[in-house]
PDB file of C-alpha atoms in Angstrom:
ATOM      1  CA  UNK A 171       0.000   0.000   0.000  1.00  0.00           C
ATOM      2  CA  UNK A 172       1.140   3.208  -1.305  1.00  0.00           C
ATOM      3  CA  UNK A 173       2.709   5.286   2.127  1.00  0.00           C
ATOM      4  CA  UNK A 174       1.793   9.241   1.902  1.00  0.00           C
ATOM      5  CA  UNK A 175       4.208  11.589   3.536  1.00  0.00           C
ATOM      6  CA  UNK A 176       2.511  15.201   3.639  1.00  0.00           C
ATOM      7  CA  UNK A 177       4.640  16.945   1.928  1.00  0.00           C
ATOM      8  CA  UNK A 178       4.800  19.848   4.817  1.00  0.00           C
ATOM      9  CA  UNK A 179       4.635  18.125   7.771  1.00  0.00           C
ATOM     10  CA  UNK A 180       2.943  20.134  10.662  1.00  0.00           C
ATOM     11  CA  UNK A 181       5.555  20.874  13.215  1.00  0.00           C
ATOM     12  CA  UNK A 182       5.905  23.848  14.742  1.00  0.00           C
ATOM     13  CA  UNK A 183       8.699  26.389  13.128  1.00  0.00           C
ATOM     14  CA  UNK A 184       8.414  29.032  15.412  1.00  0.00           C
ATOM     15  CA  UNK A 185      10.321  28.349  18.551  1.00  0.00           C
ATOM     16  CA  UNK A 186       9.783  31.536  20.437  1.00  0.00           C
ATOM     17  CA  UNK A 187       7.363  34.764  20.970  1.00  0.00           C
ATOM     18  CA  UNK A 188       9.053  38.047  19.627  1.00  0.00           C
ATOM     19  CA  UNK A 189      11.504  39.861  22.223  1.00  0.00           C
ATOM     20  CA  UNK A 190       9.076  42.855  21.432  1.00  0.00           C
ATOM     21  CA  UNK A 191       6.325  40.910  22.814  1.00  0.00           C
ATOM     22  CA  UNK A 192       8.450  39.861  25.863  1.00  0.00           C
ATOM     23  CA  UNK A 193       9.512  43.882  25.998  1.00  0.00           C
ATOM     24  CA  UNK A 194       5.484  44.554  25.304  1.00  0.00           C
ATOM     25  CA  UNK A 195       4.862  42.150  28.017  1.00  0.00           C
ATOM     26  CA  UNK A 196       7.673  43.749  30.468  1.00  0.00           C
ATOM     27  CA  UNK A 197       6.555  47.190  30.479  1.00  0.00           C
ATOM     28  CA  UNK A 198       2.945  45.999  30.868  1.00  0.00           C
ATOM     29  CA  UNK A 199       3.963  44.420  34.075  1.00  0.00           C
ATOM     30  CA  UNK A 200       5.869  47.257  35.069  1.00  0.00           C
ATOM     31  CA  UNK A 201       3.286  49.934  34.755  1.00  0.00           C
ATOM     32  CA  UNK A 202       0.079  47.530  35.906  1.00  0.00           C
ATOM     33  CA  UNK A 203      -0.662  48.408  39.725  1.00  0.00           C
ATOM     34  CA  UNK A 204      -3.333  47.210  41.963  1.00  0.00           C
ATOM     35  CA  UNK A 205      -4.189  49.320  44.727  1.00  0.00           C
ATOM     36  CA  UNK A 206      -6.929  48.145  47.749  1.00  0.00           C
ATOM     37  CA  UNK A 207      -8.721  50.577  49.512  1.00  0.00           C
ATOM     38  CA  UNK A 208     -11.392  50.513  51.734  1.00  0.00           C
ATOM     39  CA  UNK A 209     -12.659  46.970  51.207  1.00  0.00           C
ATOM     40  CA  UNK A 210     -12.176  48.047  46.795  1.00  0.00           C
ATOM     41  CA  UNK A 211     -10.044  46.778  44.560  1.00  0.00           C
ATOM     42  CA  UNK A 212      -8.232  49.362  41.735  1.00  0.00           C
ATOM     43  CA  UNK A 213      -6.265  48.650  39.208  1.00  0.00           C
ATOM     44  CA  UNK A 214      -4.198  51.542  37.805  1.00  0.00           C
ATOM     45  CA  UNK A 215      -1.743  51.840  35.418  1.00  0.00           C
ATOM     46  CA  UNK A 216       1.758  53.991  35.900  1.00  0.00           C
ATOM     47  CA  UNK A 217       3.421  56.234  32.612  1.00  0.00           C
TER      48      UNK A 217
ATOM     49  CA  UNK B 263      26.054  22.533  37.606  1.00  0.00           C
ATOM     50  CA  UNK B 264      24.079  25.189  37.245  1.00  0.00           C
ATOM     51  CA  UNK B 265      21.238  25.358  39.907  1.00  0.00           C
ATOM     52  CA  UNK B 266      17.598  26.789  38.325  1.00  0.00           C
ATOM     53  CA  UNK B 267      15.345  28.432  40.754  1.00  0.00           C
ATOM     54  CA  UNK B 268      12.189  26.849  40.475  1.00  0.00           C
ATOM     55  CA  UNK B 269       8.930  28.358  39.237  1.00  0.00           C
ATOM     56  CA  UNK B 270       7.145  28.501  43.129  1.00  0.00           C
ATOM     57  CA  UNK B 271       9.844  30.877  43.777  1.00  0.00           C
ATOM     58  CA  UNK B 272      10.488  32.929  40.942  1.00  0.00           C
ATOM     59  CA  UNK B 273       6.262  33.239  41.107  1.00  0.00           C
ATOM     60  CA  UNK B 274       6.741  34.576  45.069  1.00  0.00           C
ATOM     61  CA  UNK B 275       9.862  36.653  43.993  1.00  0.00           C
ATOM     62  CA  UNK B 276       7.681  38.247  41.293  1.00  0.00           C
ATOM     63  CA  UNK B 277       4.276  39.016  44.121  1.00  0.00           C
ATOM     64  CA  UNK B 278       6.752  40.510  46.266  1.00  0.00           C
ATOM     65  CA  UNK B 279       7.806  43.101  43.343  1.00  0.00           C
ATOM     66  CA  UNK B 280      10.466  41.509  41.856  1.00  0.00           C
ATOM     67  CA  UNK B 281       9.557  42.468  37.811  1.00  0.00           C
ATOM     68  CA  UNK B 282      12.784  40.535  36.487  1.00  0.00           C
ATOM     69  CA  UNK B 283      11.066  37.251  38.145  1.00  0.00           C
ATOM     70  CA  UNK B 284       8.556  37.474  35.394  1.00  0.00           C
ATOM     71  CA  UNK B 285      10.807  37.503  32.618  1.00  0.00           C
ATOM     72  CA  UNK B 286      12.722  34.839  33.942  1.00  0.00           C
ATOM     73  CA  UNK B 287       9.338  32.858  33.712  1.00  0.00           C
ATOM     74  CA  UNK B 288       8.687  34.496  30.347  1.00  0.00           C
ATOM     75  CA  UNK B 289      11.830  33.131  28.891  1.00  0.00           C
ATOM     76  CA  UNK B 290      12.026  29.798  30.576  1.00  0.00           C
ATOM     77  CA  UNK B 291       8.528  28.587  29.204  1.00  0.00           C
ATOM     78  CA  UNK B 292       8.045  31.139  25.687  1.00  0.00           C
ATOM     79  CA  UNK B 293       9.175  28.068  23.557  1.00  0.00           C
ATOM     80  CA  UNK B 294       6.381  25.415  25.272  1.00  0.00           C
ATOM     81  CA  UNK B 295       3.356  28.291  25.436  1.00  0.00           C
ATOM     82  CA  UNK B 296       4.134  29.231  22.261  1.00  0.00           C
ATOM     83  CA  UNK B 297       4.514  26.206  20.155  1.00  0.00           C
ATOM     84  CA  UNK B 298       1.095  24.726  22.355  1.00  0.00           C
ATOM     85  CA  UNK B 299      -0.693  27.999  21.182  1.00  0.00           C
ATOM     86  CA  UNK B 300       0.866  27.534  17.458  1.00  0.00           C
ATOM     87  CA  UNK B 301       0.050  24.079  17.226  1.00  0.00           C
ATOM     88  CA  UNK B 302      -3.727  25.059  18.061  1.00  0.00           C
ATOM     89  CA  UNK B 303      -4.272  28.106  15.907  1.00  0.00           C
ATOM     90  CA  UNK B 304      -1.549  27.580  13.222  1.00  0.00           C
ATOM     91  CA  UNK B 305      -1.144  31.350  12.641  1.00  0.00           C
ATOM     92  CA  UNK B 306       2.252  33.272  13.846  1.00  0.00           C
ATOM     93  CA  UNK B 307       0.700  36.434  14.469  1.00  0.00           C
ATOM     94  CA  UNK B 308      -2.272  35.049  16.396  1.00  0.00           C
ATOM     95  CA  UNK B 309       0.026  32.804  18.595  1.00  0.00           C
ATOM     96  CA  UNK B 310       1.740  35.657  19.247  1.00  0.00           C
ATOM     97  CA  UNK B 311      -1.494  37.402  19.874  1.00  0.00           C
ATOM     98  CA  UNK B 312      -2.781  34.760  22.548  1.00  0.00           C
ATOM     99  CA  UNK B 313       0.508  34.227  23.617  1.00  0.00           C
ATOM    100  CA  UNK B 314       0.701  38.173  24.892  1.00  0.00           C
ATOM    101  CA  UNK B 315      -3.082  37.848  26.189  1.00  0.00           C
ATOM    102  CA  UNK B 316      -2.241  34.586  28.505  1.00  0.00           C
ATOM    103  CA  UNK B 317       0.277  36.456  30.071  1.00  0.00           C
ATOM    104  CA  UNK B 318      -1.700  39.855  30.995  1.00  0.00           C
ATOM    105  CA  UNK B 319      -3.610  37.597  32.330  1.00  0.00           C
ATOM    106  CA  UNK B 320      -1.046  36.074  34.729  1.00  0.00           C
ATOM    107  CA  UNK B 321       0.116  39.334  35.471  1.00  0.00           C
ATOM    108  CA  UNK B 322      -3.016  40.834  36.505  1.00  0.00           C
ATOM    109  CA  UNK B 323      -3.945  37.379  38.585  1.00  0.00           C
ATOM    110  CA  UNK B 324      -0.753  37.278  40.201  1.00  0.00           C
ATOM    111  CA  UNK B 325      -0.284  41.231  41.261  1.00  0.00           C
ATOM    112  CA  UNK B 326      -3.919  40.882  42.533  1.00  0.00           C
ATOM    113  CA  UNK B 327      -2.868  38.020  44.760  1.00  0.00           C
ATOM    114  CA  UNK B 328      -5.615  35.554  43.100  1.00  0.00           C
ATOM    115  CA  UNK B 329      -3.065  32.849  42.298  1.00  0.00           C
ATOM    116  CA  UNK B 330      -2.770  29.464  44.121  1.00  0.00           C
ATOM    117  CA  UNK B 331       0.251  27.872  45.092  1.00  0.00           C
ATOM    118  CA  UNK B 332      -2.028  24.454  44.728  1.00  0.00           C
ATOM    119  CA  UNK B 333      -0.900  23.802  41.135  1.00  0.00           C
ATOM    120  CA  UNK B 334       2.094  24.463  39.348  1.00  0.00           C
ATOM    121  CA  UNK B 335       3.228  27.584  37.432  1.00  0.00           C
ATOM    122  CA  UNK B 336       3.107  25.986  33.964  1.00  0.00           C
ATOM    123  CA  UNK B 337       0.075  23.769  33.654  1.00  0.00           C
ATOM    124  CA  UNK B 338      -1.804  26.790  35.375  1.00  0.00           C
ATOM    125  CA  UNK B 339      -0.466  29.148  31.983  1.00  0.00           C
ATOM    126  CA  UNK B 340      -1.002  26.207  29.571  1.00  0.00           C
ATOM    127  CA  UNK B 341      -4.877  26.210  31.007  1.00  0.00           C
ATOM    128  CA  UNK B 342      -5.295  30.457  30.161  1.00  0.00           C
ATOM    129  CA  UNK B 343      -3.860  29.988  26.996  1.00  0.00           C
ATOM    130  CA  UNK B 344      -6.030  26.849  26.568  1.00  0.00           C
ATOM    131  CA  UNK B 345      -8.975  28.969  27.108  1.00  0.00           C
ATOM    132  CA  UNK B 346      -8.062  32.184  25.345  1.00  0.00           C
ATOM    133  CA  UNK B 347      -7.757  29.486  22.057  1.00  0.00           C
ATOM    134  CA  UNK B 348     -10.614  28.159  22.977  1.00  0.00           C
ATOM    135  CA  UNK B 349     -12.418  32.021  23.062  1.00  0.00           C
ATOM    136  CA  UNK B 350     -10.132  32.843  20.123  1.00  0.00           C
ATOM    137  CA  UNK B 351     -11.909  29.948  17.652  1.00  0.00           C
ATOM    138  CA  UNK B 352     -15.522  31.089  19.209  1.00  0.00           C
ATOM    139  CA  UNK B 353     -15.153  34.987  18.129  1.00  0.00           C
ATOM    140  CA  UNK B 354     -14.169  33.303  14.369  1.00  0.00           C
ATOM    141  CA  UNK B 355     -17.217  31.431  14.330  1.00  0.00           C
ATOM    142  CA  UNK B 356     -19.309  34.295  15.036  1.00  0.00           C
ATOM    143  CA  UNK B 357     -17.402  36.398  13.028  1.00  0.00           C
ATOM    144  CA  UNK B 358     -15.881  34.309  10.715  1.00  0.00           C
ATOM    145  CA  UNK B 359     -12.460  35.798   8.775  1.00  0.00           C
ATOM    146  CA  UNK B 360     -11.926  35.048   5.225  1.00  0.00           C
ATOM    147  CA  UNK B 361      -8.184  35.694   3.590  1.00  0.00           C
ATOM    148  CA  UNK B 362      -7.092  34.934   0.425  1.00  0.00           C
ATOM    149  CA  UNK B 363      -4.766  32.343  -0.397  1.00  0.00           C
ATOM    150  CA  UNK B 364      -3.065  31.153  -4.171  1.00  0.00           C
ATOM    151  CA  UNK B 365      -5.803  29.111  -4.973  1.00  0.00           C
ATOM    152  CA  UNK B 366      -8.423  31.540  -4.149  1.00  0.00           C
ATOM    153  CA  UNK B 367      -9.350  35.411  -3.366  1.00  0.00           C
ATOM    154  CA  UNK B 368     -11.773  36.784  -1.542  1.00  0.00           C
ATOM    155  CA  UNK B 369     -12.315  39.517  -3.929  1.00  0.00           C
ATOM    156  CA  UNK B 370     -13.483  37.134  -6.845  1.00  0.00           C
ATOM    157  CA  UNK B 371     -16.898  36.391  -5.148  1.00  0.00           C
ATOM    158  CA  UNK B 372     -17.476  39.976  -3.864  1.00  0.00           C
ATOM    159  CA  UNK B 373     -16.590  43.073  -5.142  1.00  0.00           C
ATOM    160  CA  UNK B 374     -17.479  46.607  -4.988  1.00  0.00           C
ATOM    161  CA  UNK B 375     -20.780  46.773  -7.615  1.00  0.00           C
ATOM    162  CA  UNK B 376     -19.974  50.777  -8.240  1.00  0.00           C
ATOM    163  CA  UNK B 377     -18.295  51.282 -11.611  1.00  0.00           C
ATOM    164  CA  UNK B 378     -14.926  52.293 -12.108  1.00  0.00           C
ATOM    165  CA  UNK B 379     -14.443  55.665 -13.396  1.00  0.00           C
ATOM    166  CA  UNK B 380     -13.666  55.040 -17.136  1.00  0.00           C
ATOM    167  CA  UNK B 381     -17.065  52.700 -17.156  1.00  0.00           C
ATOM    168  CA  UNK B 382     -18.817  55.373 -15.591  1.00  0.00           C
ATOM    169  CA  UNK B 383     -18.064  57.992 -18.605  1.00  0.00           C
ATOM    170  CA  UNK B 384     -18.736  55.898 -20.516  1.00  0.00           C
ATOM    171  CA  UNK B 385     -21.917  54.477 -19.690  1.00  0.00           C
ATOM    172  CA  UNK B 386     -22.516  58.747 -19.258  1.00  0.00           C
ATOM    173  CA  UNK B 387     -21.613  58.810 -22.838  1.00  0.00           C
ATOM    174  CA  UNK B 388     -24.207  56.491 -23.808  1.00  0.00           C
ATOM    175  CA  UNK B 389     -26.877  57.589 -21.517  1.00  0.00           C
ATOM    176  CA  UNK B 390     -26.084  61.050 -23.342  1.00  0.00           C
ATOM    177  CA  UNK B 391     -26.124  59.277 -26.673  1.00  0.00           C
ATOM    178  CA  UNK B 392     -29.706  57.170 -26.213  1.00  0.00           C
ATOM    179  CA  UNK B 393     -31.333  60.582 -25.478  1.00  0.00           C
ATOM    180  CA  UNK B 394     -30.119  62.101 -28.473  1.00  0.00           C
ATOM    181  CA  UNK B 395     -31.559  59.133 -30.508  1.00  0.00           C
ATOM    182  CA  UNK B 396     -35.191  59.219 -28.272  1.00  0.00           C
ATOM    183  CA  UNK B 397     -35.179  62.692 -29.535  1.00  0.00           C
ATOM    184  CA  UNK B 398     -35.578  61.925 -32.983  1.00  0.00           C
ATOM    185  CA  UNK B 399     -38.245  59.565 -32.334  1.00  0.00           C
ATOM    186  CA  UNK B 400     -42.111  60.250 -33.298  1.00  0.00           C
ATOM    187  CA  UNK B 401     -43.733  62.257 -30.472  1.00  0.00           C
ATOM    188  CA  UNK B 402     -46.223  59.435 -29.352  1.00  0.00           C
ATOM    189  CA  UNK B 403     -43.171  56.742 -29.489  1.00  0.00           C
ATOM    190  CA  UNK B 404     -41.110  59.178 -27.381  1.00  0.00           C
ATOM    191  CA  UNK B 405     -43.576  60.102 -24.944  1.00  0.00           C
ATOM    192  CA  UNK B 406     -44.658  56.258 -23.848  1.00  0.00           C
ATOM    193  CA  UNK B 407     -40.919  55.313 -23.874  1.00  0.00           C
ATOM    194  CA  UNK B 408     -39.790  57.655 -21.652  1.00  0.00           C
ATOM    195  CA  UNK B 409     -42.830  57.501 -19.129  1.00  0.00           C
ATOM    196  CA  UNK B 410     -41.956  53.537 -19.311  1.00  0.00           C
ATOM    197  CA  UNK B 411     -38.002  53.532 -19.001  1.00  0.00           C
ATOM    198  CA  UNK B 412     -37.450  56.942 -17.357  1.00  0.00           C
ATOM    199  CA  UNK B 413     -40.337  57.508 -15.363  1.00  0.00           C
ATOM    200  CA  UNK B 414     -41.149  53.605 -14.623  1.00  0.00           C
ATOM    201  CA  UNK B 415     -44.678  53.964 -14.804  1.00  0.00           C
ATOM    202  CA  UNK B 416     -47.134  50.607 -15.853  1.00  0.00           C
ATOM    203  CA  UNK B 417     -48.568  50.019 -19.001  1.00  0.00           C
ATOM    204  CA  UNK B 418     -51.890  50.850 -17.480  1.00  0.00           C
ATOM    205  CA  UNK B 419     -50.469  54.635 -15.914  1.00  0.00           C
ATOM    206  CA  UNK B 420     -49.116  55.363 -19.298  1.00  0.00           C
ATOM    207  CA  UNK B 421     -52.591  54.415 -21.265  1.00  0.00           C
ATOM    208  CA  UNK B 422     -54.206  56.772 -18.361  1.00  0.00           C
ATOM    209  CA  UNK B 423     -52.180  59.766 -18.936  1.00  0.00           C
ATOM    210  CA  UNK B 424     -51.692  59.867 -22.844  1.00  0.00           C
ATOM    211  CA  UNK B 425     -55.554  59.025 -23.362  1.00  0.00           C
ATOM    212  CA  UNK B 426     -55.123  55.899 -25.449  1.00  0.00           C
ATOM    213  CA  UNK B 427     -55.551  52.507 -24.768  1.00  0.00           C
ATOM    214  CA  UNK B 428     -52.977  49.717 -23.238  1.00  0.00           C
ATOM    215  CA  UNK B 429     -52.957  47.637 -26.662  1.00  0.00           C
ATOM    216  CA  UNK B 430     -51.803  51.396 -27.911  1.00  0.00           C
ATOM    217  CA  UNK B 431     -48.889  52.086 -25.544  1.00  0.00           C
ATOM    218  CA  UNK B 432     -47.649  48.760 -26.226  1.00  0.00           C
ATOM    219  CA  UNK B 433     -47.919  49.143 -29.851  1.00  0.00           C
ATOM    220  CA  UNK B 434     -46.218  52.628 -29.459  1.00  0.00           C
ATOM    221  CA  UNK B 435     -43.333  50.933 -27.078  1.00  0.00           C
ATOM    222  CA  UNK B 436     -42.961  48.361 -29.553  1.00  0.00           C
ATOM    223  CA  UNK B 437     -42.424  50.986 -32.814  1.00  0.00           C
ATOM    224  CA  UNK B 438     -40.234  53.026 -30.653  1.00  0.00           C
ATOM    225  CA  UNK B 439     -37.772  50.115 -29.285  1.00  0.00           C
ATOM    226  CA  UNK B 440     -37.757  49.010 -33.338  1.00  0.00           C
ATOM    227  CA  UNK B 441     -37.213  52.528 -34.684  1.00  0.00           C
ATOM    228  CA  UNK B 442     -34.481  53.191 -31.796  1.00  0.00           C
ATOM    229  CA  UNK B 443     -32.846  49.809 -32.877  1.00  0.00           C
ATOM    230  CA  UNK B 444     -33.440  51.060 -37.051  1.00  0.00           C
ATOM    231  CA  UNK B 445     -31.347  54.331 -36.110  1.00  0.00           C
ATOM    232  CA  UNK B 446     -28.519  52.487 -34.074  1.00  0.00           C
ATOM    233  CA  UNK B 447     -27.680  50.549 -36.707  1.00  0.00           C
ATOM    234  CA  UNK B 448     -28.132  52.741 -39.687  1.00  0.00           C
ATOM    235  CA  UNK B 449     -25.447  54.895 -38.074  1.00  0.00           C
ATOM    236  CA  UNK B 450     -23.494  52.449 -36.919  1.00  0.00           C
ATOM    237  CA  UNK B 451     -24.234  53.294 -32.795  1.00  0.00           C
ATOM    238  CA  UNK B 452     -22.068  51.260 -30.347  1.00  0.00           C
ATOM    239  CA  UNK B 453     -24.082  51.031 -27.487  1.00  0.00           C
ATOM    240  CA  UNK B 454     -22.461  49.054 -25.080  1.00  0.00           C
ATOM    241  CA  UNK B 455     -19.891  49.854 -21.975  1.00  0.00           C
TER     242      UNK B 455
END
């Protein structure tokens, strides 16, 4: 019986996200702030 | 040897304000998240997409202290991006996203019905044309066709308002579309676009 081999197999090529994602990601963190007050919860973010 | 703090840690490290304790975790699991996420959605961009979502996510759950220690860092990211893939392929079906590929474009099946500026002269052209031609037609023949093609009225309306009968209009609609035609090709009229 005749074997088929795709011809692109589906592996993933892409080993990693983007460093500007990681930087995206980095700064997010950096400028997200939660604050509680009084029993409330506010998030806030920093320039 | 080189010792690796484990995730717990690095996860407590990061609570307690330490920002380069994320990117530590960032690094040390971007190849697994992303090549899960990939292997789901099969689109760089929108891995990259879900991949940046999962981990706002973490960020906001762990800086608002709603993350248990009960389960471990990784499975706990694999599960948000699990579901954001899983929220991802519902928005699609409701709004579902067509691209074109080699084999086929979009743009084939719809396209924008106006006409393109050169068409549009010259269908003005001939618009311009066809009235010069109505002109020249008998006044009874030019008054029924233009009540019928410009002004859209029935066979009926037009037999009303000229005072003849509807066997009459007809007959007059007929002569005129056959002396219109008569003229066209006498002068050798292109009337196409």
């Amino acid at each position: 019986m005749e074997e088929i081999y795709s011809e692109e197999p589906r592996t993933c090529r892409i080993a990693k996200a983007r460093p500007e994602t990681i930087s995206f990601l980095m700064a997010f963190s950096r400028s997200y702030q939660v604050a509680d007050y009084d029993n409330l919860t506010f998030e806030r973010f920093l320039n | 040897m080189e010792l690796q703090i484990e995730d717990s840690v690095l996860v407590k490290k990061y609570i307690n304000g330490e920002e380069k304790a994320l990117e530590v975790l960032i690094n040390r699991h971007n190849q697994k998240i992303l090549s899960f996420i990939y292997s789901k959605v099969l689109n760089r961009d929108v891995a990259e997409d879900i991949f940046q979502d999962t981990f706002i996510k973490v960020i906001k759950t762990l800086k608002r202290g709603s993350y248990s220690e009960e389960g471990k860092f990784l499975p706990w990211v694999m599960r948000i991006a699990h579901n954001l893939i899983i929220d991802h392929f519902r928005k699609n079906k409701r709004m579902p996203k067509f691209e074109g590929s080699e084999d086929f474009n979009i743009f084939s099946v719809i396209k924008d019905e106006k006409l393109n500026v050169e068409k549009q002269i010259i269908k003005d052209q001939i618009d311009s044309d066809l009235s010069l031609l109505i002109e020249e037609l008998p006044d009874d023949q030019r008054e029924v066709l233009i009540m019928r093609i410009y002004k859209d009225m029935s066979f009926k309306e037009i037999a009303e308002n000229t005072g003849v009968s509807i066997n009459t209009a007809l007959g007059r609609m007929r002569y005129a579309l056959i002396n219109l035609r008569k003229v066209v090709q006498r002068n050798n009229i292109v009337l196409t676009n």
